[in-house]
Short mmCIF file of C-alpha atoms and ligand atoms in Angstrom, two decimals:
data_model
loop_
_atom_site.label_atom_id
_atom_site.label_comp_id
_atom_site.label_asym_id
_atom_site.label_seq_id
_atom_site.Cartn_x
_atom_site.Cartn_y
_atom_site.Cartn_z
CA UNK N 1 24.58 -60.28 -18.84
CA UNK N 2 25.79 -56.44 -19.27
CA UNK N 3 28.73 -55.71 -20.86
CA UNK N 4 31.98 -55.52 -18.86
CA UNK N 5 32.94 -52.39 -17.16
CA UNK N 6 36.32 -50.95 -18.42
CA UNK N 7 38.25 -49.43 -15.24
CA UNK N 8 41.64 -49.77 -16.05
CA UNK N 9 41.77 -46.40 -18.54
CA UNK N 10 44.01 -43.98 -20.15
CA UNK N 11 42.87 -40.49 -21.60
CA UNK N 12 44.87 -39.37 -24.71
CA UNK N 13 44.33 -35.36 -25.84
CA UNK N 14 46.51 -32.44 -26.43
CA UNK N 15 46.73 -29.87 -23.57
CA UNK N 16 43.30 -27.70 -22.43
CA UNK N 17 41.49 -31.17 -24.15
CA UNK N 18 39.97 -31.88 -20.76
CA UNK N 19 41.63 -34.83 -19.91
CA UNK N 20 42.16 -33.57 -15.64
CA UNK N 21 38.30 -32.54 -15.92
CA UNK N 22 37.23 -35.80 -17.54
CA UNK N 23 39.13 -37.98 -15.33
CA UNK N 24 38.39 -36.83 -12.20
CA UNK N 25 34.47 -37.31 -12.96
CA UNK N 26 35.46 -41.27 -14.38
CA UNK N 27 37.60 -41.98 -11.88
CA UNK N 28 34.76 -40.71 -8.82
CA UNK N 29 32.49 -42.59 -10.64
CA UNK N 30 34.75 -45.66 -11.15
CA UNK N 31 35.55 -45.89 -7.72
CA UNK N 32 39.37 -45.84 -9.32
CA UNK N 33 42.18 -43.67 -8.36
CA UNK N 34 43.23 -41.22 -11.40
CA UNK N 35 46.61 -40.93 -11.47
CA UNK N 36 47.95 -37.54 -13.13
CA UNK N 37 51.45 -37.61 -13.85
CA UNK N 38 51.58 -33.93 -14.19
CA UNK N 39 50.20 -33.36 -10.82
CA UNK N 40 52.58 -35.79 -9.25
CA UNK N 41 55.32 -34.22 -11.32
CA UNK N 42 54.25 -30.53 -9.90
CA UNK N 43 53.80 -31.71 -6.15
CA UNK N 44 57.45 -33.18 -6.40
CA UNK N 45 58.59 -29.77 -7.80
CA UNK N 46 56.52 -27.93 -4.72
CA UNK N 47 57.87 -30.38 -2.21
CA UNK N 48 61.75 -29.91 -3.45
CA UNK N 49 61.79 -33.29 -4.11
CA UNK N 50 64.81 -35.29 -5.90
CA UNK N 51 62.37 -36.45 -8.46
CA UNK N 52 61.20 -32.21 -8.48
CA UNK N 53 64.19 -31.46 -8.65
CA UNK N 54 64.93 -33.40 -11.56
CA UNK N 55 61.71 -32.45 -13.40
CA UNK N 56 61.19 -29.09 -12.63
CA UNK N 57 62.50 -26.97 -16.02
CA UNK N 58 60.64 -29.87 -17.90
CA UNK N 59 57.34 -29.32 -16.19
CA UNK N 60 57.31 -25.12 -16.16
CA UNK N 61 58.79 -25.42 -19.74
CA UNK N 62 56.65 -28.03 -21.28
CA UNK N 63 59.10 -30.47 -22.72
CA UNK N 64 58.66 -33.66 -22.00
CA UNK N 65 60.35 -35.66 -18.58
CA UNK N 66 62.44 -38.34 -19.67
CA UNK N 67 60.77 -41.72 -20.17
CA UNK N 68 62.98 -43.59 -17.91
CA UNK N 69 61.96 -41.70 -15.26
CA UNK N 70 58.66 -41.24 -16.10
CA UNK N 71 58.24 -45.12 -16.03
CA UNK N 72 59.90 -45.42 -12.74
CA UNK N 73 57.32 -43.10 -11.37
CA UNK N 74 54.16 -44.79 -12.88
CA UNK N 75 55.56 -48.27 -12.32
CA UNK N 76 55.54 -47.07 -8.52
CA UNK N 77 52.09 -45.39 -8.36
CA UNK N 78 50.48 -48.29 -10.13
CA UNK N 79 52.10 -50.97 -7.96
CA UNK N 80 50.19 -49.41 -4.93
CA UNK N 81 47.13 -51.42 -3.47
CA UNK N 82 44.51 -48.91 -4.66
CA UNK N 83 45.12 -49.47 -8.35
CA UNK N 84 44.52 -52.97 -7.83
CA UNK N 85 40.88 -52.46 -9.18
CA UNK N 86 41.78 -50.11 -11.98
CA UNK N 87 42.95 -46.81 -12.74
CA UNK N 88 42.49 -43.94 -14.84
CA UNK N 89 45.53 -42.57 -16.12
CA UNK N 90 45.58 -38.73 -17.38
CA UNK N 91 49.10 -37.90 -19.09
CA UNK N 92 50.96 -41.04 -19.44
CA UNK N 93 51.50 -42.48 -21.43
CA UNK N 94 53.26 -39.66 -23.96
CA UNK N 95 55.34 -41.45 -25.97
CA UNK N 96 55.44 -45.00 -27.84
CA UNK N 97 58.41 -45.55 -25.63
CA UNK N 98 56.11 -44.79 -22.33
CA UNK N 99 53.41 -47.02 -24.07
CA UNK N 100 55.30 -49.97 -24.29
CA UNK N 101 56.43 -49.17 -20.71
CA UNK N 102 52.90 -49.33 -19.36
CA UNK N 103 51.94 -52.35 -21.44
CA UNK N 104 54.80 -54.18 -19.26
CA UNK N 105 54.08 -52.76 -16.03
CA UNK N 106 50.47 -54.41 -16.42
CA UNK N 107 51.21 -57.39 -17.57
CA UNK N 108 53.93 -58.21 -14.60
CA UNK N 109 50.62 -57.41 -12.95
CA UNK N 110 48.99 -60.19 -14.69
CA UNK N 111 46.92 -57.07 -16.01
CA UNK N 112 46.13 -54.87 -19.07
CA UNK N 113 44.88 -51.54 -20.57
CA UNK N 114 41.42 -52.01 -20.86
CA UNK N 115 40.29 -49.02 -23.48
CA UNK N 116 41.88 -45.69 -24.41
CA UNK N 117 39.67 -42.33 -24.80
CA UNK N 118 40.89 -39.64 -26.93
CA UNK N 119 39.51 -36.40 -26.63
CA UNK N 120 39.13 -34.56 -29.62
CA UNK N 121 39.09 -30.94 -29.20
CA UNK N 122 40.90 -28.10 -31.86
CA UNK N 123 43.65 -26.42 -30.90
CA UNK N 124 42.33 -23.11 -30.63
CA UNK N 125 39.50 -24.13 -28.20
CA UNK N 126 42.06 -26.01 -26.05
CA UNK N 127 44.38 -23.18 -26.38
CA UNK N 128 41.46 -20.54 -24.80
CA UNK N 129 40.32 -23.27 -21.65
CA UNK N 130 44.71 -23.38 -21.13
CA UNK N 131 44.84 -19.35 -21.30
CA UNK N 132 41.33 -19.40 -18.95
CA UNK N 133 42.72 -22.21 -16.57
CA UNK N 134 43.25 -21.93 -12.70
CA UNK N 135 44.42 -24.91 -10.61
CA UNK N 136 44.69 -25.35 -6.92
CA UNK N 137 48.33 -25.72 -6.22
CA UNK N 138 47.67 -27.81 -2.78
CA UNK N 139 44.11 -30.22 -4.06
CA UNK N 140 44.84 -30.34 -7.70
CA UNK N 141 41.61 -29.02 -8.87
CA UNK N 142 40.95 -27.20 -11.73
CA UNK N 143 38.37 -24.13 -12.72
CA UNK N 144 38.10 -22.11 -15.58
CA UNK N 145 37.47 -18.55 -15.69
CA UNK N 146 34.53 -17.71 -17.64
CA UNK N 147 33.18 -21.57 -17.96
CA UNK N 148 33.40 -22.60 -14.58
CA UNK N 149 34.55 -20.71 -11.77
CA UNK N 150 35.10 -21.14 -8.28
CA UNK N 151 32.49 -19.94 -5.99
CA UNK N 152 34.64 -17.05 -4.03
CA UNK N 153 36.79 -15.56 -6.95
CA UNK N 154 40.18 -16.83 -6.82
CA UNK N 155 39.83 -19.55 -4.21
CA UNK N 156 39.56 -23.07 -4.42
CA UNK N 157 35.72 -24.57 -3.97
CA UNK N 158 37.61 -28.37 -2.64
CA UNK N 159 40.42 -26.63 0.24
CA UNK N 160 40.11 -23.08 0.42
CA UNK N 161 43.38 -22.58 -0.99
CA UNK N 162 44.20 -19.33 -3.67
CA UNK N 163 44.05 -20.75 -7.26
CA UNK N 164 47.29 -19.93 -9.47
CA UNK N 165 47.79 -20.16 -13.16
CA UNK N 166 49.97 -22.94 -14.26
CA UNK N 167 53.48 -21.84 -15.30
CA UNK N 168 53.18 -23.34 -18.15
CA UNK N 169 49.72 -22.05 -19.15
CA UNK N 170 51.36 -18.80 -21.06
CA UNK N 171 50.36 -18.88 -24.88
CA UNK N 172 54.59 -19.63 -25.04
CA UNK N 173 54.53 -22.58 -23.65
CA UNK N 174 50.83 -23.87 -24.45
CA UNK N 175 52.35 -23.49 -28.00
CA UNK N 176 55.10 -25.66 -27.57
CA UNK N 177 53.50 -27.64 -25.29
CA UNK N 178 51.05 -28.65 -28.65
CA UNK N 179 54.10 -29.11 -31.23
CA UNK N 180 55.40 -31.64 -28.50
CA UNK N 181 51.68 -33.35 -28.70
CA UNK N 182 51.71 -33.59 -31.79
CA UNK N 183 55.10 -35.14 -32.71
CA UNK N 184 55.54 -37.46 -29.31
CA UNK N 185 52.01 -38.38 -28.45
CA UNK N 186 50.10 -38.17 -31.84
CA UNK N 187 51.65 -41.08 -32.96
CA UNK N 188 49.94 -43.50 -29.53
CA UNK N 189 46.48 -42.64 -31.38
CA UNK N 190 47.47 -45.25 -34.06
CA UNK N 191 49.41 -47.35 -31.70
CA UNK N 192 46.06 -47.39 -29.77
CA UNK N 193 43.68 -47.70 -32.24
CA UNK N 194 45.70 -51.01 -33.83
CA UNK N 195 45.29 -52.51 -30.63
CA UNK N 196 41.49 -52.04 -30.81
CA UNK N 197 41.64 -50.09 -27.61
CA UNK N 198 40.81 -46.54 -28.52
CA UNK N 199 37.71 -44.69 -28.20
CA UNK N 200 37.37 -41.26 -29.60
CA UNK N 201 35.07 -38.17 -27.60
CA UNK N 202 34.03 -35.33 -29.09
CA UNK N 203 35.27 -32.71 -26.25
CA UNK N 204 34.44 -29.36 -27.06
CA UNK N 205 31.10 -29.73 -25.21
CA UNK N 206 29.94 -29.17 -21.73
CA UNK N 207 31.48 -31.17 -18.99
CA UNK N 208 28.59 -33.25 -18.31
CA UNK N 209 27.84 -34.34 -22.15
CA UNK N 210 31.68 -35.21 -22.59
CA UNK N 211 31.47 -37.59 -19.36
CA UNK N 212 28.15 -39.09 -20.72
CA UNK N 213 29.62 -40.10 -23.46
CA UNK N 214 33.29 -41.21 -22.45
CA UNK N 215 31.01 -43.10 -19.73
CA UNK N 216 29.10 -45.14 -22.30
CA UNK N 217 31.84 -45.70 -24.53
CA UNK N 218 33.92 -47.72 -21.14
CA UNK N 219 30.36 -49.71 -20.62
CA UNK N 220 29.20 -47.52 -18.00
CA UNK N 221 25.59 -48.53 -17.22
CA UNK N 222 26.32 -51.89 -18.53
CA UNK N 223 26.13 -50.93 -22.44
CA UNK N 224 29.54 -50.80 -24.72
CA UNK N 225 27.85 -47.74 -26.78
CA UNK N 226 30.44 -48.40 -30.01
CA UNK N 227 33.00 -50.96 -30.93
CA UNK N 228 36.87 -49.22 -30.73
CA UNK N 229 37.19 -47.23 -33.78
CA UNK N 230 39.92 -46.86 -36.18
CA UNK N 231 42.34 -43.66 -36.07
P1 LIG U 1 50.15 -32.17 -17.74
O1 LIG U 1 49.65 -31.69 -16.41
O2 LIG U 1 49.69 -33.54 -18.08
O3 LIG U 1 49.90 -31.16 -18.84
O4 LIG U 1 51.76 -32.27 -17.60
C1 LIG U 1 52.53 -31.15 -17.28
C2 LIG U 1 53.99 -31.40 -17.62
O5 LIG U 1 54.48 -32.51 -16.84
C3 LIG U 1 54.28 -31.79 -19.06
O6 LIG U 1 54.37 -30.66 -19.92
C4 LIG U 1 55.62 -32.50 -18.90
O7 LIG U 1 56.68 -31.59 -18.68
C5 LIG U 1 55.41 -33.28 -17.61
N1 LIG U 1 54.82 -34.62 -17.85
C6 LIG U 1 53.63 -35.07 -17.40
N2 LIG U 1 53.42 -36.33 -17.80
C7 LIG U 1 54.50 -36.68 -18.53
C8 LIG U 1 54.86 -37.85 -19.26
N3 LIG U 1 54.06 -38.93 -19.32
N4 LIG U 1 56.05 -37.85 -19.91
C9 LIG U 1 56.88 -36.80 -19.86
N5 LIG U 1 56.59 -35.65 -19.22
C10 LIG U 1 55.40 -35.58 -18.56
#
């Protein structure tokens, strides 16, 4: 019998670590919705929103949404009938407090986190892909300049929409947007890890060797490649 197919996933990495990139490919593949709370956050800020609203100078600034909130929102998106299979969650949770959130949503679902990927990547490298990043405001998609561009320059390959920097893609904010990494969300890898859930990916590499490997580390093609490592 193969080994069981992980599908309800988080990816943990500091910002430009490839976490959108990544989970779009798992989730296609997975046949799972990925649920990225900074794209929800952003479409509620485009759509003037009382939740955008609320979030907006967090978002563009890169401090972190309160985690009341931030529950309320996920505790919504994953009570919807397509996450009944699984999920693949790209920026939540952030914070211990958001952890032991999501750990309670679940199990009022009679559910649970299956594995956590972390993607390793140094700052600097992450730092460049941020400064090199366009997204597609309306789809969510994202290119990067010099590694992977969009076929017409400046125009989205998915809607045909013009591709925009994110606000808070200036080396200002990518900075800060690290420190808050590193002092809020660091601290899950352990949390993760103790729980035997986390799996780490080495994700300065091309997009295609990254997803091989997350993929065989969540039992894609029925093989668990590694046991969870420690942090
Ligand atoms: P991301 O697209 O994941 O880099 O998120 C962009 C911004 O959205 C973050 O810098 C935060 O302001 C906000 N955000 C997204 N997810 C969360 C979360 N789980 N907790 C708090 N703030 C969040």
């Amino acid at each position: 019998m193969g080994a069981h197919q992980f599908k309800r996933l988080v990816l943990l990495g500091g910002p430009g670590s490839g976490k959108g990139t990544l989970g779009r490919a798992l989730a296609e593949r997975l046949g799972v919705p990925l649920i990225s709370t900074g794209d929800m956050l952003r479409q509620a800020s485009e759509a003037q929103s009382p939740l955008g609203h609320s979030v907006k100078t967090h978002v563009e600034g890169g401090t972190l949404v309160p985690d009341d909130v931030m529950e309320h929102v996920v505790d919504r998106r994953l009570s919807r009938q397509d996450c009944l299979s699984g999920f693949v969650l790209d920026g939540f949770p952030r914070t211990l407090v958001q952890a032991q959130a999501l750990e309670g949503i679940l199990a009022q679902q009679n559910a649970r986190l299956e594995g956590v990927l972390l993607l390793v990547v140094d700052k600097d490298v992450a730092l460049r892909r941020n400064l090199d990043r366009l997204s597609c405001p309306r789809c969510g998609a994202v290119y990067n300049r010099s590694s992977n561009p969009p076929v017409s320059e400046g125009i989205c390959d998915v809607c045909g929409t013009i591709l925009d920097a994110r606000k808070d893609d200036s080396r200002e904010t990518i900075s800060s947007r690290w420190d808050v990494y590193r002092r809020l969300t660091e601290p899950l890898i352990e949390h993760f890890a103790e729980k035997g859930l986390l799996h780490r990916v080495q994700a300065d590499r091309p997009v295609l060797e990254v997803l091989e490997d997350a993929w065989s580390r969540i039992g894609g093609n029925g093989v668990l490649h590694d046991s969870p490592q420690e942090p």
